[in-house]
CSV table of C-alpha atoms and ligand atoms in Angstrom, one decimal:
chain,number,residue,atom,x,y,z
A,1,UNK,CA,171.1,17.9,130.2
A,2,UNK,CA,169.3,18.1,133.6
A,3,UNK,CA,169.1,14.4,133.5
A,4,UNK,CA,172.8,14.0,133.5
A,5,UNK,CA,174.0,12.1,136.5
A,6,UNK,CA,177.7,13.9,137.2
A,7,UNK,CA,180.3,11.2,138.5
A,8,UNK,CA,183.3,12.8,139.3
A,9,UNK,CA,186.5,10.8,141.0
A,10,UNK,CA,190.3,11.6,141.7
A,11,UNK,CA,193.6,9.9,141.1
A,12,UNK,CA,196.4,10.8,143.8
A,13,UNK,CA,199.6,11.1,141.6
A,14,UNK,CA,202.0,10.2,143.7
A,15,UNK,CA,202.9,6.6,142.2
A,16,UNK,CA,203.1,4.4,139.2
A,17,UNK,CA,200.3,2.8,138.3
A,18,UNK,CA,199.9,-0.6,138.9
A,19,UNK,CA,197.4,-4.0,138.0
A,20,UNK,CA,195.2,-3.3,141.6
A,21,UNK,CA,194.8,0.3,140.1
A,22,UNK,CA,193.9,-0.8,136.5
A,23,UNK,CA,191.3,-3.8,137.5
A,24,UNK,CA,189.9,-1.9,140.7
A,25,UNK,CA,189.8,1.5,139.4
A,26,UNK,CA,190.7,2.6,135.9
A,27,UNK,CA,189.1,0.2,134.0
A,28,UNK,CA,185.7,0.4,135.3
A,29,UNK,CA,185.7,4.2,135.6
A,30,UNK,CA,186.3,4.2,131.6
A,31,UNK,CA,183.4,1.7,130.7
A,32,UNK,CA,181.1,3.7,133.3
A,33,UNK,CA,182.2,6.6,131.0
A,34,UNK,CA,180.8,5.3,127.8
A,35,UNK,CA,177.5,5.4,129.3
A,36,UNK,CA,175.5,7.9,127.6
A,37,UNK,CA,173.2,9.1,130.7
A,38,UNK,CA,176.5,9.8,132.7
A,39,UNK,CA,178.9,12.9,132.3
A,40,UNK,CA,182.5,11.9,134.0
A,41,UNK,CA,185.2,14.1,135.4
A,42,UNK,CA,188.1,12.4,136.0
A,43,UNK,CA,191.5,14.1,137.0
A,44,UNK,CA,194.6,14.1,138.6
A,45,UNK,CA,194.8,15.0,142.1
A,46,UNK,CA,198.1,16.7,142.1
A,47,UNK,CA,197.4,19.1,145.0
A,48,UNK,CA,196.8,16.6,147.0
A,49,UNK,CA,200.1,14.7,145.6
A,50,UNK,CA,202.1,17.2,147.4
A,51,UNK,CA,200.8,16.7,150.9
A,52,UNK,CA,202.2,13.4,150.8
A,53,UNK,CA,205.1,13.2,148.5
A,54,UNK,CA,208.2,16.3,148.8
A,55,UNK,CA,209.9,14.6,145.7
A,56,UNK,CA,208.9,17.1,142.6
A,57,UNK,CA,210.5,14.4,140.2
A,58,UNK,CA,208.3,11.9,141.0
A,59,UNK,CA,205.1,14.3,141.4
A,60,UNK,CA,205.7,15.2,137.7
A,61,UNK,CA,206.2,12.0,136.9
A,62,UNK,CA,203.3,10.7,138.3
A,63,UNK,CA,201.1,12.9,136.8
A,64,UNK,CA,202.5,12.3,133.2
A,65,UNK,CA,202.2,8.7,133.8
A,66,UNK,CA,198.9,8.3,134.9
A,67,UNK,CA,197.3,11.0,132.3
A,68,UNK,CA,199.2,8.7,129.5
A,69,UNK,CA,197.5,5.0,131.1
A,70,UNK,CA,193.9,6.9,131.0
A,71,UNK,CA,194.6,7.9,127.6
A,72,UNK,CA,196.0,5.2,126.7
A,73,UNK,CA,193.8,2.7,127.7
A,74,UNK,CA,191.0,4.5,125.9
A,75,UNK,CA,189.1,7.1,128.3
A,76,UNK,CA,187.0,8.9,125.8
A,77,UNK,CA,188.2,12.9,126.3
A,78,UNK,CA,185.8,13.9,124.1
A,79,UNK,CA,183.0,12.8,125.8
A,80,UNK,CA,184.7,12.5,130.0
A,81,UNK,CA,186.3,15.6,131.7
A,82,UNK,CA,189.8,15.0,132.1
A,83,UNK,CA,191.8,17.1,133.6
A,84,UNK,CA,195.0,18.4,136.5
A,85,UNK,CA,193.6,19.3,139.8
A,86,UNK,CA,196.4,22.2,139.7
A,87,UNK,CA,194.8,23.8,136.1
A,88,UNK,CA,191.8,24.8,137.3
A,89,UNK,CA,192.1,27.7,139.6
A,90,UNK,CA,189.2,27.7,140.8
A,91,UNK,CA,189.0,24.6,143.0
A,92,UNK,CA,191.9,25.9,145.6
A,93,UNK,CA,189.6,29.8,145.1
A,94,UNK,CA,186.7,27.4,146.1
A,95,UNK,CA,188.8,25.5,148.9
A,96,UNK,CA,189.2,28.8,151.1
A,97,UNK,CA,185.2,29.7,150.5
A,98,UNK,CA,185.0,26.3,152.0
A,99,UNK,CA,187.7,26.4,154.3
A,100,UNK,CA,186.1,29.4,156.1
A,101,UNK,CA,182.4,27.4,156.4
A,102,UNK,CA,184.4,24.6,157.7
A,103,UNK,CA,184.7,23.6,161.3
A,104,UNK,CA,188.0,23.1,162.6
A,105,UNK,CA,186.2,19.7,165.1
A,106,UNK,CA,185.2,18.2,161.7
A,107,UNK,CA,188.5,18.2,160.8
A,108,UNK,CA,190.0,17.5,163.8
A,109,UNK,CA,188.1,14.0,163.7
A,110,UNK,CA,189.3,13.3,160.2
A,111,UNK,CA,190.9,9.5,159.9
A,112,UNK,CA,194.5,10.3,158.0
A,113,UNK,CA,195.0,13.0,160.8
A,114,UNK,CA,194.0,11.7,163.8
A,115,UNK,CA,196.0,8.5,162.8
A,116,UNK,CA,198.9,10.8,163.0
A,117,UNK,CA,197.8,12.5,165.9
A,118,UNK,CA,197.8,8.7,167.4
A,119,UNK,CA,200.7,7.9,166.7
A,120,UNK,CA,202.4,10.9,168.2
A,121,UNK,CA,200.4,10.6,171.5
A,122,UNK,CA,201.9,7.1,171.6
A,123,UNK,CA,205.1,7.9,171.1
A,124,UNK,CA,204.8,10.7,173.4
A,125,UNK,CA,205.2,13.3,171.0
A,126,UNK,CA,203.7,16.5,170.3
A,127,UNK,CA,200.2,15.4,169.0
A,128,UNK,CA,200.9,17.1,165.9
A,129,UNK,CA,204.4,16.3,165.3
A,130,UNK,CA,205.7,16.1,161.8
A,131,UNK,CA,201.7,17.1,160.7
A,132,UNK,CA,201.6,19.5,157.8
A,133,UNK,CA,198.5,21.5,158.0
A,134,UNK,CA,198.0,20.2,154.3
A,135,UNK,CA,197.0,16.8,156.0
A,136,UNK,CA,194.8,18.6,158.1
A,137,UNK,CA,193.0,20.9,155.3
A,138,UNK,CA,193.2,17.2,152.6
A,139,UNK,CA,189.3,17.4,153.4
A,140,UNK,CA,188.5,20.7,152.5
A,141,UNK,CA,190.7,20.4,148.8
A,142,UNK,CA,188.9,17.5,148.5
A,143,UNK,CA,185.1,18.8,148.9
A,144,UNK,CA,186.3,21.6,146.4
A,145,UNK,CA,187.3,18.6,143.8
A,146,UNK,CA,184.0,17.3,143.9
A,147,UNK,CA,181.3,20.1,144.8
A,148,UNK,CA,183.1,22.2,142.5
A,149,UNK,CA,181.5,20.4,139.1
A,150,UNK,CA,178.3,19.7,141.6
A,151,UNK,CA,178.9,15.9,141.3
A,152,UNK,CA,176.4,13.6,141.8
A,153,UNK,CA,178.6,10.1,142.6
A,154,UNK,CA,181.8,9.7,143.5
A,155,UNK,CA,183.1,6.3,142.7
A,156,UNK,CA,186.1,5.7,145.7
A,157,UNK,CA,187.7,3.3,147.7
A,158,UNK,CA,186.4,2.7,151.1
A,159,UNK,CA,189.2,4.1,152.8
A,160,UNK,CA,187.6,7.5,151.1
A,161,UNK,CA,184.0,7.3,152.4
A,162,UNK,CA,184.8,10.2,155.2
A,163,UNK,CA,186.2,12.6,152.9
A,164,UNK,CA,182.7,12.3,151.0
A,165,UNK,CA,180.5,12.7,154.2
A,166,UNK,CA,182.6,15.6,155.0
A,167,UNK,CA,182.1,17.2,151.1
A,168,UNK,CA,178.5,16.5,152.0
A,169,UNK,CA,178.5,18.3,155.6
A,170,UNK,CA,180.7,20.9,154.0
A,171,UNK,CA,178.4,21.6,150.9
A,172,UNK,CA,175.3,21.9,153.4
A,173,UNK,CA,177.2,24.5,155.2
A,174,UNK,CA,177.6,26.4,152.7
A,175,UNK,CA,173.9,25.6,151.4
A,176,UNK,CA,172.7,27.1,154.5
A,177,UNK,CA,174.5,30.1,154.8
A,178,UNK,CA,174.8,31.3,151.4
A,179,UNK,CA,171.8,29.7,149.4
A,180,UNK,CA,169.4,32.7,149.9
A,181,UNK,CA,172.2,35.1,148.6
A,182,UNK,CA,173.5,32.1,145.3
A,183,UNK,CA,169.5,32.5,144.6
A,184,UNK,CA,169.4,36.1,144.4
A,185,UNK,CA,172.8,36.2,142.4
A,186,UNK,CA,171.7,33.4,139.8
A,187,UNK,CA,168.1,34.4,139.4
A,188,UNK,CA,167.6,30.5,140.4
A,189,UNK,CA,165.8,28.5,143.0
A,190,UNK,CA,168.9,26.1,143.4
A,191,UNK,CA,171.1,25.8,146.4
A,192,UNK,CA,174.8,26.3,145.1
A,193,UNK,CA,175.9,22.6,145.7
A,194,UNK,CA,174.9,19.5,144.9
A,195,UNK,CA,175.5,16.8,147.6
A,196,UNK,CA,177.5,14.0,146.5
A,197,UNK,CA,177.0,10.5,147.1
A,198,UNK,CA,179.2,7.9,147.6
A,199,UNK,CA,179.8,4.6,145.5
A,200,UNK,CA,181.8,1.7,146.5
A,201,UNK,CA,182.2,-0.4,143.6
A,202,UNK,CA,181.1,-3.8,145.3
A,203,UNK,CA,181.5,-5.9,142.4
A,204,UNK,CA,184.8,-4.7,141.2
A,205,UNK,CA,187.6,-7.6,142.0
A,206,UNK,CA,190.3,-5.8,144.6
A,207,UNK,CA,193.6,-7.6,143.2
A,208,UNK,CA,195.8,-9.8,145.8
A,209,UNK,CA,199.3,-8.6,145.1
A,210,UNK,CA,202.5,-10.9,145.0
A,211,UNK,CA,202.1,-11.6,149.0
A,212,UNK,CA,198.8,-12.6,148.9
A,213,UNK,CA,197.8,-9.1,150.5
A,214,UNK,CA,195.5,-6.5,148.7
A,215,UNK,CA,198.0,-4.9,145.7
A,216,UNK,CA,199.0,-1.7,147.3
A,217,UNK,CA,201.5,0.8,146.9
A,218,UNK,CA,201.6,1.1,150.9
A,219,UNK,CA,202.2,-2.9,150.8
A,220,UNK,CA,205.0,-2.7,148.4
A,221,UNK,CA,203.4,-5.7,146.5
A,222,UNK,CA,202.4,-4.1,143.4
A,223,UNK,CA,202.9,-4.5,139.8
A,224,UNK,CA,203.5,-2.1,137.4
A,225,UNK,CA,200.9,-2.0,134.9
A,226,UNK,CA,203.5,-1.2,132.3
A,227,UNK,CA,206.2,-3.4,132.5
A,228,UNK,CA,207.1,-4.9,129.2
A,229,UNK,CA,206.1,-8.7,128.7
A,230,UNK,CA,209.6,-10.1,129.9
A,231,UNK,CA,209.4,-8.2,133.0
A,232,UNK,CA,205.5,-9.1,133.7
A,233,UNK,CA,205.7,-12.6,133.0
A,234,UNK,CA,209.2,-12.3,135.5
A,235,UNK,CA,206.9,-10.4,137.8
A,236,UNK,CA,203.9,-12.6,137.6
A,237,UNK,CA,206.3,-15.7,138.1
A,238,UNK,CA,207.3,-14.2,141.4
A,239,UNK,CA,203.4,-14.6,142.9
A,240,UNK,CA,203.2,-16.5,145.9
A,241,UNK,CA,201.8,-20.1,145.8
A,242,UNK,CA,200.9,-23.1,147.8
A,243,UNK,CA,203.7,-25.7,147.3
A,244,UNK,CA,201.7,-28.3,145.5
A,245,UNK,CA,203.1,-30.2,143.0
A,246,UNK,CA,202.2,-30.9,139.1
A,247,UNK,CA,199.4,-32.9,139.2
A,248,UNK,CA,198.1,-32.4,142.4
A,249,UNK,CA,194.4,-30.8,142.6
A,250,UNK,CA,194.4,-27.1,143.2
A,251,UNK,CA,192.0,-24.9,144.9
A,252,UNK,CA,190.8,-22.0,143.1
A,253,UNK,CA,189.8,-20.6,146.5
A,254,UNK,CA,192.2,-18.4,148.2
A,255,UNK,CA,194.7,-18.9,145.1
A,256,UNK,CA,196.2,-15.8,143.9
A,257,UNK,CA,196.8,-16.7,140.6
A,258,UNK,CA,193.4,-18.1,140.1
A,259,UNK,CA,192.1,-14.5,141.5
A,260,UNK,CA,194.3,-12.5,139.5
A,261,UNK,CA,193.2,-14.8,136.6
A,262,UNK,CA,189.8,-14.1,137.0
A,263,UNK,CA,189.9,-10.3,137.3
A,264,UNK,CA,191.1,-10.5,133.5
A,265,UNK,CA,189.5,-13.5,131.8
A,266,UNK,CA,185.7,-14.1,130.6
A,267,UNK,CA,183.4,-16.4,132.7
A,268,UNK,CA,184.4,-19.0,130.0
A,269,UNK,CA,188.2,-19.0,130.4
A,270,UNK,CA,187.8,-18.5,134.3
A,271,UNK,CA,185.9,-22.1,134.1
A,272,UNK,CA,188.8,-23.8,131.8
A,273,UNK,CA,191.1,-22.1,134.3
A,274,UNK,CA,188.7,-23.9,137.5
A,275,UNK,CA,188.8,-27.1,135.5
A,276,UNK,CA,192.7,-27.1,135.0
A,277,UNK,CA,193.4,-26.5,138.7
A,278,UNK,CA,191.0,-29.8,139.2
A,279,UNK,CA,193.2,-31.9,137.3
A,280,UNK,CA,196.1,-30.6,138.6
A,281,UNK,CA,197.9,-27.9,136.2
A,282,UNK,CA,201.5,-27.0,137.3
A,283,UNK,CA,201.9,-23.7,139.4
A,284,UNK,CA,204.8,-22.6,136.6
A,285,UNK,CA,201.8,-23.6,133.8
A,286,UNK,CA,198.8,-21.8,135.6
A,287,UNK,CA,201.2,-18.5,135.7
A,288,UNK,CA,201.9,-19.0,131.7
A,289,UNK,CA,198.6,-19.0,131.0
A,290,UNK,CA,198.1,-15.9,133.5
A,291,UNK,CA,201.0,-14.2,132.2
A,292,UNK,CA,199.2,-14.7,128.6
A,293,UNK,CA,195.9,-13.7,129.0
A,294,UNK,CA,197.1,-10.4,130.8
A,295,UNK,CA,199.8,-9.6,128.2
A,296,UNK,CA,197.0,-10.1,125.4
A,297,UNK,CA,194.8,-7.3,127.0
A,298,UNK,CA,197.6,-5.1,127.8
A,299,UNK,CA,199.8,-5.5,124.8
A,300,UNK,CA,197.6,-3.0,122.4
A,301,UNK,CA,197.4,0.2,125.0
A,302,UNK,CA,201.2,-0.5,126.4
A,303,UNK,CA,202.0,0.2,122.6
A,304,UNK,CA,199.8,3.4,122.9
A,305,UNK,CA,201.0,4.1,126.3
A,306,UNK,CA,204.8,4.1,124.9
A,307,UNK,CA,204.0,6.2,122.1
A,308,UNK,CA,202.3,8.9,124.6
A,309,UNK,CA,205.3,8.9,126.9
A,310,UNK,CA,207.7,9.7,124.4
A,311,UNK,CA,205.7,12.4,123.1
A,312,UNK,CA,204.8,14.6,126.7
A,313,UNK,CA,204.0,17.5,124.5
A,314,UNK,CA,200.8,15.5,123.3
A,315,UNK,CA,199.6,14.3,127.0
A,316,UNK,CA,200.2,18.0,127.4
A,317,UNK,CA,198.2,19.2,125.1
A,318,UNK,CA,195.5,16.9,125.6
A,319,UNK,CA,195.5,18.0,129.5
A,320,UNK,CA,195.4,21.7,128.5
A,321,UNK,CA,192.0,20.9,126.0
A,322,UNK,CA,190.5,18.8,129.1
A,323,UNK,CA,191.2,21.9,131.5
A,324,UNK,CA,189.5,24.3,128.9
A,325,UNK,CA,186.9,22.3,129.0
A,326,UNK,CA,186.5,22.2,132.5
A,327,UNK,CA,186.6,25.4,133.5
A,328,UNK,CA,184.3,26.5,131.2
A,329,UNK,CA,181.7,25.0,134.3
A,330,UNK,CA,184.0,26.3,137.2
A,331,UNK,CA,184.9,29.3,136.3
A,332,UNK,CA,181.7,31.0,135.9
A,333,UNK,CA,180.2,29.0,139.0
A,334,UNK,CA,182.9,30.3,140.7
A,335,UNK,CA,182.1,34.1,139.8
A,336,UNK,CA,178.4,33.4,140.4
A,337,UNK,CA,180.1,31.9,144.3
A,338,UNK,CA,182.4,34.5,145.0
A,339,UNK,CA,179.4,37.3,144.3
A,340,UNK,CA,177.2,35.1,146.8
A,341,UNK,CA,179.5,35.3,149.2
A,342,UNK,CA,179.6,39.3,148.7
A,343,UNK,CA,183.3,39.1,146.7
A,344,UNK,CA,181.7,40.4,143.3
A,345,UNK,CA,184.4,42.5,141.5
A,346,UNK,CA,181.2,45.4,140.8
A,347,UNK,CA,181.4,47.2,143.6
A,348,UNK,CA,177.5,48.0,144.1
A,349,UNK,CA,176.7,51.3,143.7
A,350,UNK,CA,175.7,53.3,147.0
A,351,UNK,CA,172.5,55.2,147.1
A,352,UNK,CA,172.0,58.5,145.7
A,353,UNK,CA,175.6,58.4,145.0
A,354,UNK,CA,176.5,57.7,141.3
A,355,UNK,CA,180.2,57.3,140.9
A,356,UNK,CA,182.4,59.9,138.7
A,357,UNK,CA,185.1,58.0,138.1
A,358,UNK,CA,185.4,57.2,134.6
A,359,UNK,CA,186.3,53.9,134.8
A,360,UNK,CA,183.1,52.3,137.3
A,361,UNK,CA,181.2,53.5,134.7
A,362,UNK,CA,183.2,52.3,131.5
A,363,UNK,CA,181.0,50.2,128.8
A,364,UNK,CA,182.6,46.4,128.2
A,365,UNK,CA,184.6,46.3,125.1
A,366,UNK,CA,186.0,43.7,122.8
A,367,UNK,CA,190.1,43.4,122.3
A,368,UNK,CA,191.2,41.8,119.5
A,369,UNK,CA,194.8,41.3,119.1
A,370,UNK,CA,197.3,38.7,117.6
A,371,UNK,CA,199.8,36.5,119.9
A,372,UNK,CA,203.3,35.6,119.7
A,373,UNK,CA,201.7,32.5,117.6
A,374,UNK,CA,201.1,34.8,115.1
A,375,UNK,CA,197.3,33.9,115.2
A,376,UNK,CA,194.2,36.1,116.2
A,377,UNK,CA,192.5,36.1,119.1
A,378,UNK,CA,189.4,38.2,121.1
A,379,UNK,CA,188.6,39.0,124.1
A,380,UNK,CA,185.3,40.4,126.3
A,381,UNK,CA,186.2,42.7,128.5
A,382,UNK,CA,184.0,44.4,131.2
A,383,UNK,CA,184.2,47.8,132.0
A,384,UNK,CA,187.0,47.5,135.2
A,385,UNK,CA,189.1,45.1,132.6
A,386,UNK,CA,188.1,41.9,133.4
A,387,UNK,CA,187.4,39.4,130.7
A,388,UNK,CA,184.1,37.8,130.5
A,389,UNK,CA,184.8,35.9,127.2
A,390,UNK,CA,188.3,34.7,126.3
A,391,UNK,CA,188.8,33.3,122.6
A,392,UNK,CA,190.9,30.5,121.5
A,393,UNK,CA,193.2,31.5,118.5
A,394,UNK,CA,192.2,31.8,114.6
A,395,UNK,CA,194.2,31.6,111.4
A,396,UNK,CA,192.5,34.6,109.9
A,397,UNK,CA,190.8,37.3,111.4
A,398,UNK,CA,187.8,37.4,109.8
A,399,UNK,CA,186.9,34.1,111.5
A,400,UNK,CA,187.2,36.8,114.7
A,401,UNK,CA,184.7,39.2,113.7
A,402,UNK,CA,182.2,36.4,112.8
A,403,UNK,CA,182.3,34.5,115.8
A,404,UNK,CA,182.0,38.3,117.9
A,405,UNK,CA,179.1,38.8,115.1
A,406,UNK,CA,177.6,35.5,116.2
A,407,UNK,CA,177.7,36.5,120.1
A,408,UNK,CA,176.1,39.5,119.3
A,409,UNK,CA,173.4,38.0,117.9
A,410,UNK,CA,173.0,34.9,120.2
A,411,UNK,CA,172.6,37.9,123.2
A,412,UNK,CA,170.2,39.9,120.6
A,413,UNK,CA,168.3,36.8,120.3
A,414,UNK,CA,167.1,36.9,124.5
A,415,UNK,CA,170.5,34.6,124.6
A,416,UNK,CA,171.0,31.5,127.0
A,417,UNK,CA,171.8,30.5,130.4
A,418,UNK,CA,173.9,28.0,129.6
A,419,UNK,CA,177.7,28.8,129.8
A,420,UNK,CA,178.0,25.9,127.2
A,421,UNK,CA,176.2,28.1,124.9
A,422,UNK,CA,178.3,31.0,125.1
A,423,UNK,CA,181.4,28.9,124.7
A,424,UNK,CA,179.9,28.1,121.4
A,425,UNK,CA,181.5,24.3,121.5
A,426,UNK,CA,184.9,25.6,123.0
A,427,UNK,CA,185.7,28.2,120.7
A,428,UNK,CA,185.8,30.7,123.1
A,429,UNK,CA,186.3,30.3,127.0
A,430,UNK,CA,183.7,31.7,129.5
A,431,UNK,CA,185.5,33.4,132.6
A,432,UNK,CA,182.3,34.8,134.3
A,433,UNK,CA,178.5,34.1,135.0
A,434,UNK,CA,176.4,33.8,132.4
A,435,UNK,CA,174.2,36.8,133.7
A,436,UNK,CA,177.2,39.0,133.7
A,437,UNK,CA,178.3,38.1,129.8
A,438,UNK,CA,174.8,38.6,128.6
A,439,UNK,CA,174.6,42.1,130.4
A,440,UNK,CA,177.7,43.1,129.1
A,441,UNK,CA,176.7,41.9,125.6
A,442,UNK,CA,173.3,43.8,125.4
A,443,UNK,CA,175.2,47.0,126.9
A,444,UNK,CA,177.5,46.7,123.9
A,445,UNK,CA,174.6,45.7,121.4
A,446,UNK,CA,172.9,49.0,122.9
A,447,UNK,CA,176.1,50.8,122.1
A,448,UNK,CA,176.2,49.7,118.4
A,449,UNK,CA,172.7,50.5,118.2
A,450,UNK,CA,172.9,54.1,119.7
A,451,UNK,CA,175.9,54.7,116.9
A,452,UNK,CA,173.8,53.3,114.1
A,453,UNK,CA,171.0,55.9,114.9
A,454,UNK,CA,173.6,58.6,115.1
A,455,UNK,CA,174.8,58.0,111.8
A,456,UNK,CA,171.5,57.5,110.3
A,457,UNK,CA,170.8,61.0,111.7
A,458,UNK,CA,174.1,62.7,110.5
A,459,UNK,CA,173.5,61.5,106.6
B,1,LIG,N1,191.9,11.5,148.2
B,1,LIG,C1,191.6,10.7,147.3
B,1,LIG,C2,191.8,8.9,147.1
B,1,LIG,O1,193.5,9.5,147.8
B,1,LIG,C3,192.2,11.0,145.9
B,1,LIG,C4,190.8,12.0,145.3
B,1,LIG,C5,191.4,13.4,145.6
B,1,LIG,C6,189.3,12.4,145.2
B,1,LIG,N2,190.1,14.3,145.5
B,1,LIG,C7,189.1,13.5,145.3
B,1,LIG,C8,189.0,11.1,145.3
B,1,LIG,C9,188.0,13.8,144.5
B,1,LIG,C10,187.6,11.2,145.0
B,1,LIG,C11,187.0,12.5,144.7
B,1,LIG,O2,191.8,8.0,146.5
């Protein structure tokens, strides 16, 4: 558990995935997520999308398309954490805690914000004309994305390096200010935040686009990833080439067709193509081979993608499962962070002044209930009604009873310090720190023991 490296990256949901995203980001990320020593966190940065995109239909569509893309390409969501930023309420919560330790001057220096200001100044506009505060705060939200899961490594494009450096700065500042309080709260010896390292994938291909510049949404030169075969072929035929005639030897160096081919082909196939170039393959034929190679790789996942897009509920279900799994980490962590900054939900008892009010001393309790879906649920609430554990839905009420027994037994046997254990493989969502959960459970166990003793003496 401790030796695990956590890798995390976000995908802004404002566009349609293209071949460049696939080769440069998605394919290597999915491959990396299969490594046994890595825990991967991949998420849809849909809050970030709102900074630049005010078109609700486009944001909604893009979230769906990008989720379907990762699932269709075989991301193993049992292993990886795959979720949507906006499904994790701890992220905006942490954003505020971090905002309050972030120097405004740091944000003034962020490239994207500065570029907008410089453009305004050049155009004799007010420096902040047309700049929303979301753009200004963007690096803090991104720091929260990373720090909330204490990621060690963040693979991103070069344009994001500064953001990772800022996440380190902000995390370090928080550690400095609240580290001691956090250690007291968690009874541990760790800093709240791991300081993340940026990872720039050097040996990942950047794909040229239709015009030969890097394939990018901002150049409008992309080929969408999920075009149907016939349209994919048509798009590839449109790639810019030089004017050499069939039979004339062609340079592989600087050829867009060759670079794209190489990004998909094996070393052997690439060599064969190199030979064909030397022998003067016609551009039309080279493009046909390029098409066939890409289509062979994408046709199966394309079927899965189309099937998923036809059933958005299924995508939604998988995202909900992903969010629950991610929150098993983020919810208890935020509970500890809140407490560290002085925002505990439990009011510390003033000395020599024990509260008389009933609620303040009320015991934790189990609540069992049935939902409209006719399933049975239970939750553990503390004396103030704060939910500490929340179960999923079960077909039969005795399943709830058994799980409650298991939890009580775990507490009786000194228990575990891992939220993951208390979640019992996702049957229960842990919404507070493990310390809170444990003390509530032992309070309950004490009450139970008292009742049993009373019963025994009455008999
Ligand atoms: N800003 C990143 C981009 O545009 C996307 C992103 C949001 C991200 N949150 C993140 C990347 C956290 C890495 C980690 O590419």
